[in-house]
XYZ file of C-alpha atoms in Angstrom:
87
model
C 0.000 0.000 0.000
C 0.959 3.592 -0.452
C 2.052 5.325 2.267
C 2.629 8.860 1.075
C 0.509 11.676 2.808
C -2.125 12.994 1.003
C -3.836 16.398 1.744
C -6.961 16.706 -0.609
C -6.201 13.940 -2.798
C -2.768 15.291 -3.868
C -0.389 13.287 -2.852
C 2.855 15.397 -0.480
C 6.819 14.422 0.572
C 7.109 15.001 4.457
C 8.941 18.493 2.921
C 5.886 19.568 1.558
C 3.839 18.699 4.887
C 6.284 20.613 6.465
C 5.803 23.711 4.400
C 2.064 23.772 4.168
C 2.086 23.419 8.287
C 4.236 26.748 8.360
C 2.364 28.436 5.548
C -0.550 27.405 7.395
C 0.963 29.004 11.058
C 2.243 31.723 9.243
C -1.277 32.813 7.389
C -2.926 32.204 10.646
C -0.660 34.639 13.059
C -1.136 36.824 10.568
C -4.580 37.405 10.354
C -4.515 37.219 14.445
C -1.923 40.001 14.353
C -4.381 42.244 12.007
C -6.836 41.296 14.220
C -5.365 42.811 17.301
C -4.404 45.728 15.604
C -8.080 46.502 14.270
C -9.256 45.745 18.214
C -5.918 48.427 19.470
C -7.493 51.259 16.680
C -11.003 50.831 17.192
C -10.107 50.901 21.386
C -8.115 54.400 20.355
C -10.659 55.834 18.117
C -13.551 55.281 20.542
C -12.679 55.435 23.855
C -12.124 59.251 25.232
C -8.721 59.723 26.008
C -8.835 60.453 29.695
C -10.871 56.869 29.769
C -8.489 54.698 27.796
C -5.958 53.682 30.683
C -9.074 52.634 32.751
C -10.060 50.549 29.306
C -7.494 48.851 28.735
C -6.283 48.001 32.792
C -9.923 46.303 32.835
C -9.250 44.588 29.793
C -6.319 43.378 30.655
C -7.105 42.242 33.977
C -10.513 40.186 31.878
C -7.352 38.497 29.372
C -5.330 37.488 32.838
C -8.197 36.070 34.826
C -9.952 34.438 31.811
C -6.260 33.023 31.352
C -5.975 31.886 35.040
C -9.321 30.333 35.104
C -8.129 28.190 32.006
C -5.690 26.863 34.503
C -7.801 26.212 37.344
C -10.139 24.624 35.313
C -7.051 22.043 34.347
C -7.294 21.109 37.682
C -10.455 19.834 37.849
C -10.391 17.920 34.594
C -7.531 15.335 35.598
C -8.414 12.836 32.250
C -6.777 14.067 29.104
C -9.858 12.702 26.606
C -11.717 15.620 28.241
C -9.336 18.157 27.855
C -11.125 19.545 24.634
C -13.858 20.991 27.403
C -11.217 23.348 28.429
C -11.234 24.677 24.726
């Protein structure tokens, strides 16, 4: 049987796996990145100045604890099959 990977039917060397995965990273960050910079202009645009430090501290501080809680949750789900809850 024929063991080379195939991604839509076309068959790929391990190289070309390779490649595609970075592509595929690279094309991904990249539209995060825009992403974040469309949230960081709207955020400037909208917000009055004199309001925008008090914005972005509470926004920050929803990122951390949303992060910690993430964590925490780990805790509580000890079996690894159920780890895609925590998604």
């Amino acid at each position: 049987p024929d063991k080379t990977p195939h991604v839509a039917g076309i068959k790929l060397s391990a190289q070309n796996l390779q490649r595609l995965l970075i592509a595929g990273m690279a094309i991904s960050r990249t539209g995060l990145w825009t992403f974040d910079l469309a949230v960081t202009q709207l955020m400037q645009d909208l917000v009055a100045p004199e309001d925008l430090g008090l914005v972005s501290g509470v926004a920050g501080s929803l990122d951390s604890l949303f992060f910690s809680v993430s964590f925490i949750a780990a805790l509580f789900v000890a079996d690894p099959g159920l780890f895609y809850w925590l998604m």
